[in-house]
């Protein structure tokens, strides 16, 4: 569930933890509710459960290709 003060929700699918943390911090300061996952399959499950407003997707993921996640 999105916090009432949030501008929207952003799911970040990124296996590089430093990049994911940086994006979460940046969007959090901007007033967005964001969270990150490291695997494509996990990202797909999150999309089906929560329906984020925006998904930021890495193409090179450890389990499935980011292009497969997008389709």
PDB file as gemmi writes it, atoms N, CA and C in Angstrom:
CRYST1    1.000    1.000    1.000  90.00  90.00  90.00 P 1                      
ATOM      1  N   UNK A   1       0.841  -1.182   0.000  1.00  0.00           N  
ATOM      2  CA  UNK A   1       0.000   0.000   0.000  1.00  0.00           C  
ATOM      3  C   UNK A   1       0.886   1.245   0.000  1.00  0.00           C  
ATOM      4  N   UNK A   2       0.472   2.242  -0.765  1.00  0.00           N  
ATOM      5  CA  UNK A   2       1.236   3.481  -0.886  1.00  0.00           C  
ATOM      6  C   UNK A   2       0.908   4.403   0.292  1.00  0.00           C  
ATOM      7  N   UNK A   3       1.939   4.952   0.942  1.00  0.00           N  
ATOM      8  CA  UNK A   3       1.685   5.907   2.024  1.00  0.00           C  
ATOM      9  C   UNK A   3       0.898   7.108   1.513  1.00  0.00           C  
ATOM     10  N   UNK A   4      -0.002   7.699   2.322  1.00  0.00           N  
ATOM     11  CA  UNK A   4      -0.844   8.808   1.871  1.00  0.00           C  
ATOM     12  C   UNK A   4      -0.063  10.020   1.381  1.00  0.00           C  
ATOM     13  N   UNK A   5       1.129  10.251   1.890  1.00  0.00           N  
ATOM     14  CA  UNK A   5       1.904  11.424   1.497  1.00  0.00           C  
ATOM     15  C   UNK A   5       2.744  11.182   0.246  1.00  0.00           C  
ATOM     16  N   UNK A   6       2.660   9.994  -0.331  1.00  0.00           N  
ATOM     17  CA  UNK A   6       3.497   9.619  -1.462  1.00  0.00           C  
ATOM     18  C   UNK A   6       2.934  10.149  -2.773  1.00  0.00           C  
ATOM     19  N   UNK A   7       3.835  10.522  -3.691  1.00  0.00           N  
ATOM     20  CA  UNK A   7       3.447  10.956  -5.029  1.00  0.00           C  
ATOM     21  C   UNK A   7       3.049   9.773  -5.903  1.00  0.00           C  
ATOM     22  N   UNK A   8       3.548   8.609  -5.601  1.00  0.00           N  
ATOM     23  CA  UNK A   8       3.299   7.410  -6.387  1.00  0.00           C  
ATOM     24  C   UNK A   8       4.266   6.329  -5.985  1.00  0.00           C  
ATOM     25  N   UNK A   9       4.166   5.188  -6.667  1.00  0.00           N  
ATOM     26  CA  UNK A   9       5.006   4.049  -6.306  1.00  0.00           C  
ATOM     27  C   UNK A   9       5.934   3.682  -7.456  1.00  0.00           C  
ATOM     28  N   UNK A  10       7.169   3.323  -7.113  1.00  0.00           N  
ATOM     29  CA  UNK A  10       8.182   2.956  -8.093  1.00  0.00           C  
ATOM     30  C   UNK A  10       8.833   1.646  -7.657  1.00  0.00           C  
ATOM     31  N   UNK A  11       8.783   0.670  -8.546  1.00  0.00           N  
ATOM     32  CA  UNK A  11       9.481  -0.598  -8.318  1.00  0.00           C  
ATOM     33  C   UNK A  11      10.780  -0.558  -9.095  1.00  0.00           C  
ATOM     34  N   UNK A  12      11.873  -0.836  -8.424  1.00  0.00           N  
ATOM     35  CA  UNK A  12      13.200  -0.852  -9.047  1.00  0.00           C  
ATOM     36  C   UNK A  12      13.664  -2.303  -9.104  1.00  0.00           C  
ATOM     37  N   UNK A  13      13.882  -2.811 -10.316  1.00  0.00           N  
ATOM     38  CA  UNK A  13      14.387  -4.170 -10.497  1.00  0.00           C  
ATOM     39  C   UNK A  13      15.841  -4.030 -10.921  1.00  0.00           C  
ATOM     40  N   UNK A  14      16.733  -4.215  -9.962  1.00  0.00           N  
ATOM     41  CA  UNK A  14      18.162  -3.939 -10.154  1.00  0.00           C  
ATOM     42  C   UNK A  14      18.974  -4.875  -9.269  1.00  0.00           C  
ATOM     43  N   UNK A  15      19.922  -5.607  -9.876  1.00  0.00           N  
ATOM     44  CA  UNK A  15      20.721  -6.554  -9.085  1.00  0.00           C  
ATOM     45  C   UNK A  15      21.946  -5.927  -8.433  1.00  0.00           C  
ATOM     46  N   UNK A  16      22.339  -4.737  -8.831  1.00  0.00           N  
ATOM     47  CA  UNK A  16      23.461  -4.029  -8.196  1.00  0.00           C  
ATOM     48  C   UNK A  16      22.913  -3.288  -6.979  1.00  0.00           C  
ATOM     49  N   UNK A  17      23.249  -3.761  -5.786  1.00  0.00           N  
ATOM     50  CA  UNK A  17      22.674  -3.198  -4.562  1.00  0.00           C  
ATOM     51  C   UNK A  17      23.005  -1.724  -4.365  1.00  0.00           C  
ATOM     52  N   UNK A  18      24.197  -1.297  -4.761  1.00  0.00           N  
ATOM     53  CA  UNK A  18      24.555   0.118  -4.627  1.00  0.00           C  
ATOM     54  C   UNK A  18      23.660   1.002  -5.498  1.00  0.00           C  
ATOM     55  N   UNK A  19      23.417   0.575  -6.719  1.00  0.00           N  
ATOM     56  CA  UNK A  19      22.551   1.340  -7.621  1.00  0.00           C  
ATOM     57  C   UNK A  19      21.118   1.357  -7.087  1.00  0.00           C  
ATOM     58  N   UNK A  20      20.641   0.203  -6.624  1.00  0.00           N  
ATOM     59  CA  UNK A  20      19.285   0.121  -6.083  1.00  0.00           C  
ATOM     60  C   UNK A  20      19.106   1.029  -4.867  1.00  0.00           C  
ATOM     61  N   UNK A  21      20.084   1.024  -3.966  1.00  0.00           N  
ATOM     62  CA  UNK A  21      20.005   1.886  -2.779  1.00  0.00           C  
ATOM     63  C   UNK A  21      20.031   3.362  -3.156  1.00  0.00           C  
ATOM     64  N   UNK A  22      20.868   3.722  -4.130  1.00  0.00           N  
ATOM     65  CA  UNK A  22      20.952   5.111  -4.572  1.00  0.00           C  
ATOM     66  C   UNK A  22      19.621   5.563  -5.176  1.00  0.00           C  
ATOM     67  N   UNK A  23      19.009   4.725  -6.013  1.00  0.00           N  
ATOM     68  CA  UNK A  23      17.721   5.072  -6.618  1.00  0.00           C  
ATOM     69  C   UNK A  23      16.620   5.172  -5.561  1.00  0.00           C  
ATOM     70  N   UNK A  24      16.591   4.242  -4.619  1.00  0.00           N  
ATOM     71  CA  UNK A  24      15.599   4.299  -3.540  1.00  0.00           C  
ATOM     72  C   UNK A  24      15.744   5.578  -2.727  1.00  0.00           C  
ATOM     73  N   UNK A  25      16.978   5.944  -2.401  1.00  0.00           N  
ATOM     74  CA  UNK A  25      17.207   7.165  -1.631  1.00  0.00           C  
ATOM     75  C   UNK A  25      16.766   8.399  -2.427  1.00  0.00           C  
ATOM     76  N   UNK A  26      17.120   8.448  -3.703  1.00  0.00           N  
ATOM     77  CA  UNK A  26      16.771   9.600  -4.538  1.00  0.00           C  
ATOM     78  C   UNK A  26      15.258   9.754  -4.641  1.00  0.00           C  
ATOM     79  N   UNK A  27      14.563   8.673  -4.971  1.00  0.00           N  
ATOM     80  CA  UNK A  27      13.111   8.782  -5.136  1.00  0.00           C  
ATOM     81  C   UNK A  27      12.402   9.002  -3.806  1.00  0.00           C  
ATOM     82  N   UNK A  28      12.939   8.459  -2.721  1.00  0.00           N  
ATOM     83  CA  UNK A  28      12.353   8.699  -1.404  1.00  0.00           C  
ATOM     84  C   UNK A  28      12.391  10.170  -1.026  1.00  0.00           C  
ATOM     85  N   UNK A  29      13.510  10.829  -1.297  1.00  0.00           N  
ATOM     86  CA  UNK A  29      13.645  12.262  -1.009  1.00  0.00           C  
ATOM     87  C   UNK A  29      12.674  13.075  -1.867  1.00  0.00           C  
ATOM     88  N   UNK A  30      12.385  12.582  -3.070  1.00  0.00           N  
ATOM     89  CA  UNK A  30      11.474  13.285  -3.969  1.00  0.00           C  
ATOM     90  C   UNK A  30      10.001  13.067  -3.596  1.00  0.00           C  
ATOM     91  N   UNK A  31       9.735  12.203  -2.620  1.00  0.00           N  
ATOM     92  CA  UNK A  31       8.374  11.983  -2.150  1.00  0.00           C  
ATOM     93  C   UNK A  31       7.679  10.760  -2.729  1.00  0.00           C  
ATOM     94  N   UNK A  32       8.426   9.884  -3.386  1.00  0.00           N  
ATOM     95  CA  UNK A  32       7.848   8.680  -3.947  1.00  0.00           C  
ATOM     96  C   UNK A  32       8.056   7.496  -3.009  1.00  0.00           C  
ATOM     97  N   UNK A  33       7.151   6.551  -3.061  1.00  0.00           N  
ATOM     98  CA  UNK A  33       7.312   5.283  -2.345  1.00  0.00           C  
ATOM     99  C   UNK A  33       8.021   4.348  -3.312  1.00  0.00           C  
ATOM    100  N   UNK A  34       9.236   3.936  -2.989  1.00  0.00           N  
ATOM    101  CA  UNK A  34       9.976   3.048  -3.883  1.00  0.00           C  
ATOM    102  C   UNK A  34      10.515   1.855  -3.108  1.00  0.00           C  
ATOM    103  N   UNK A  35      10.684   0.764  -3.816  1.00  0.00           N  
ATOM    104  CA  UNK A  35      11.297  -0.425  -3.250  1.00  0.00           C  
ATOM    105  C   UNK A  35      12.016  -1.151  -4.373  1.00  0.00           C  
ATOM    106  N   UNK A  36      12.945  -2.010  -4.006  1.00  0.00           N  
ATOM    107  CA  UNK A  36      13.742  -2.682  -5.025  1.00  0.00           C  
ATOM    108  C   UNK A  36      13.785  -4.183  -4.790  1.00  0.00           C  
ATOM    109  N   UNK A  37      13.959  -4.892  -5.899  1.00  0.00           N  
ATOM    110  CA  UNK A  37      14.165  -6.336  -5.886  1.00  0.00           C  
ATOM    111  C   UNK A  37      15.356  -6.622  -6.800  1.00  0.00           C  
ATOM    112  N   UNK A  38      15.979  -7.767  -6.616  1.00  0.00           N  
ATOM    113  CA  UNK A  38      17.209  -8.081  -7.347  1.00  0.00           C  
ATOM    114  C   UNK A  38      17.033  -9.050  -8.511  1.00  0.00           C  
ATOM    115  N   UNK A  39      15.873  -9.670  -8.620  1.00  0.00           N  
ATOM    116  CA  UNK A  39      15.657 -10.692  -9.647  1.00  0.00           C  
ATOM    117  C   UNK A  39      14.415 -10.379 -10.474  1.00  0.00           C  
ATOM    118  N   UNK A  40      14.457 -10.760 -11.738  1.00  0.00           N  
ATOM    119  CA  UNK A  40      13.341 -10.517 -12.637  1.00  0.00           C  
ATOM    120  C   UNK A  40      12.067 -11.210 -12.212  1.00  0.00           C  
ATOM    121  N   UNK A  41      12.173 -12.476 -11.812  1.00  0.00           N  
ATOM    122  CA  UNK A  41      10.981 -13.222 -11.363  1.00  0.00           C  
ATOM    123  C   UNK A  41      10.342 -12.550 -10.152  1.00  0.00           C  
ATOM    124  N   UNK A  42      11.172 -12.089  -9.242  1.00  0.00           N  
ATOM    125  CA  UNK A  42      10.670 -11.388  -8.052  1.00  0.00           C  
ATOM    126  C   UNK A  42       9.986 -10.081  -8.456  1.00  0.00           C  
ATOM    127  N   UNK A  43      10.543  -9.399  -9.437  1.00  0.00           N  
ATOM    128  CA  UNK A  43       9.931  -8.178  -9.946  1.00  0.00           C  
ATOM    129  C   UNK A  43       8.570  -8.434 -10.558  1.00  0.00           C  
ATOM    130  N   UNK A  44       8.459  -9.521 -11.327  1.00  0.00           N  
ATOM    131  CA  UNK A  44       7.160  -9.874 -11.916  1.00  0.00           C  
ATOM    132  C   UNK A  44       6.131 -10.167 -10.832  1.00  0.00           C  
ATOM    133  N   UNK A  45       6.529 -10.906  -9.795  1.00  0.00           N  
ATOM    134  CA  UNK A  45       5.596 -11.188  -8.686  1.00  0.00           C  
ATOM    135  C   UNK A  45       5.150  -9.891  -8.016  1.00  0.00           C  
ATOM    136  N   UNK A  46       6.098  -8.970  -7.796  1.00  0.00           N  
ATOM    137  CA  UNK A  46       5.761  -7.691  -7.168  1.00  0.00           C  
ATOM    138  C   UNK A  46       4.782  -6.898  -8.023  1.00  0.00           C  
ATOM    139  N   UNK A  47       4.970  -6.913  -9.330  1.00  0.00           N  
ATOM    140  CA  UNK A  47       4.058  -6.188 -10.229  1.00  0.00           C  
ATOM    141  C   UNK A  47       2.645  -6.754 -10.174  1.00  0.00           C  
ATOM    142  N   UNK A  48       2.539  -8.059 -10.060  1.00  0.00           N  
ATOM    143  CA  UNK A  48       1.217  -8.676  -9.982  1.00  0.00           C  
ATOM    144  C   UNK A  48       0.540  -8.420  -8.638  1.00  0.00           C  
ATOM    145  N   UNK A  49       1.335  -8.263  -7.588  1.00  0.00           N  
ATOM    146  CA  UNK A  49       0.775  -8.058  -6.254  1.00  0.00           C  
ATOM    147  C   UNK A  49       0.454  -6.597  -5.953  1.00  0.00           C  
ATOM    148  N   UNK A  50       1.260  -5.667  -6.462  1.00  0.00           N  
ATOM    149  CA  UNK A  50       1.127  -4.278  -6.024  1.00  0.00           C  
ATOM    150  C   UNK A  50       0.799  -3.277  -7.121  1.00  0.00           C  
ATOM    151  N   UNK A  51       1.044  -3.572  -8.376  1.00  0.00           N  
ATOM    152  CA  UNK A  51       0.834  -2.679  -9.512  1.00  0.00           C  
ATOM    153  C   UNK A  51       1.469  -1.303  -9.272  1.00  0.00           C  
ATOM    154  N   UNK A  52       2.787  -1.212  -9.370  1.00  0.00           N  
ATOM    155  CA  UNK A  52       3.461   0.085  -9.180  1.00  0.00           C  
ATOM    156  C   UNK A  52       3.116   1.053 -10.316  1.00  0.00           C  
ATOM    157  N   UNK A  53       3.278   2.338 -10.047  1.00  0.00           N  
ATOM    158  CA  UNK A  53       3.039   3.358 -11.072  1.00  0.00           C  
ATOM    159  C   UNK A  53       4.150   3.373 -12.122  1.00  0.00           C  
ATOM    160  N   UNK A  54       5.353   3.006 -11.721  1.00  0.00           N  
ATOM    161  CA  UNK A  54       6.509   3.013 -12.610  1.00  0.00           C  
ATOM    162  C   UNK A  54       7.435   1.868 -12.220  1.00  0.00           C  
ATOM    163  N   UNK A  55       8.047   1.238 -13.232  1.00  0.00           N  
ATOM    164  CA  UNK A  55       9.052   0.210 -12.994  1.00  0.00           C  
ATOM    165  C   UNK A  55      10.345   0.654 -13.661  1.00  0.00           C  
ATOM    166  N   UNK A  56      11.417   0.676 -12.898  1.00  0.00           N  
ATOM    167  CA  UNK A  56      12.755   0.918 -13.441  1.00  0.00           C  
ATOM    168  C   UNK A  56      13.427  -0.444 -13.509  1.00  0.00           C  
ATOM    169  N   UNK A  57      13.790  -0.856 -14.724  1.00  0.00           N  
ATOM    170  CA  UNK A  57      14.199  -2.232 -14.967  1.00  0.00           C  
ATOM    171  C   UNK A  57      15.604  -2.309 -15.537  1.00  0.00           C  
ATOM    172  N   UNK A  58      16.462  -3.055 -14.867  1.00  0.00           N  
ATOM    173  CA  UNK A  58      17.794  -3.361 -15.369  1.00  0.00           C  
ATOM    174  C   UNK A  58      17.649  -4.435 -16.445  1.00  0.00           C  
ATOM    175  N   UNK A  59      18.428  -4.349 -17.503  1.00  0.00           N  
ATOM    176  CA  UNK A  59      18.346  -5.332 -18.578  1.00  0.00           C  
ATOM    177  C   UNK A  59      19.137  -6.597 -18.237  1.00  0.00           C  
ATOM    178  N   UNK A  60      20.267  -6.450 -17.561  1.00  0.00           N  
ATOM    179  CA  UNK A  60      21.119  -7.605 -17.240  1.00  0.00           C  
ATOM    180  C   UNK A  60      20.847  -8.072 -15.810  1.00  0.00           C  
ATOM    181  N   UNK A  61      19.944  -9.022 -15.680  1.00  0.00           N  
ATOM    182  CA  UNK A  61      19.579  -9.562 -14.374  1.00  0.00           C  
ATOM    183  C   UNK A  61      20.123 -10.982 -14.234  1.00  0.00           C  
ATOM    184  N   UNK A  62      20.300 -11.453 -12.999  1.00  0.00           N  
ATOM    185  CA  UNK A  62      20.908 -12.775 -12.808  1.00  0.00           C  
ATOM    186  C   UNK A  62      20.029 -13.954 -13.222  1.00  0.00           C  
ATOM    187  N   UNK A  63      18.711 -13.805 -13.177  1.00  0.00           N  
ATOM    188  CA  UNK A  63      17.863 -14.967 -13.475  1.00  0.00           C  
ATOM    189  C   UNK A  63      17.277 -14.935 -14.884  1.00  0.00           C  
ATOM    190  N   UNK A  64      16.563 -13.890 -15.253  1.00  0.00           N  
ATOM    191  CA  UNK A  64      16.010 -13.771 -16.598  1.00  0.00           C  
ATOM    192  C   UNK A  64      16.359 -12.398 -17.153  1.00  0.00           C  
ATOM    193  N   UNK A  65      16.427 -12.332 -18.460  1.00  0.00           N  
ATOM    194  CA  UNK A  65      16.766 -11.100 -19.153  1.00  0.00           C  
ATOM    195  C   UNK A  65      15.704 -10.031 -18.883  1.00  0.00           C  
ATOM    196  N   UNK A  66      16.145  -8.787 -18.712  1.00  0.00           N  
ATOM    197  CA  UNK A  66      15.217  -7.690 -18.474  1.00  0.00           C  
ATOM    198  C   UNK A  66      14.200  -7.508 -19.590  1.00  0.00           C  
ATOM    199  N   UNK A  67      14.576  -7.842 -20.824  1.00  0.00           N  
ATOM    200  CA  UNK A  67      13.629  -7.759 -21.937  1.00  0.00           C  
ATOM    201  C   UNK A  67      12.487  -8.754 -21.761  1.00  0.00           C  
ATOM    202  N   UNK A  68      12.786  -9.925 -21.199  1.00  0.00           N  
ATOM    203  CA  UNK A  68      11.737 -10.923 -20.916  1.00  0.00           C  
ATOM    204  C   UNK A  68      10.802 -10.401 -19.841  1.00  0.00           C  
ATOM    205  N   UNK A  69      11.337  -9.719 -18.849  1.00  0.00           N  
ATOM    206  CA  UNK A  69      10.507  -9.157 -17.786  1.00  0.00           C  
ATOM    207  C   UNK A  69       9.545  -8.116 -18.363  1.00  0.00           C  
ATOM    208  N   UNK A  70      10.046  -7.315 -19.294  1.00  0.00           N  
ATOM    209  CA  UNK A  70       9.235  -6.245 -19.878  1.00  0.00           C  
ATOM    210  C   UNK A  70       8.106  -6.769 -20.757  1.00  0.00           C  
ATOM    211  N   UNK A  71       8.269  -7.946 -21.310  1.00  0.00           N  
ATOM    212  CA  UNK A  71       7.216  -8.483 -22.190  1.00  0.00           C  
ATOM    213  C   UNK A  71       6.359  -9.405 -21.428  1.00  0.00           C  
TER     214      UNK A  71                                                      
END                                                                             
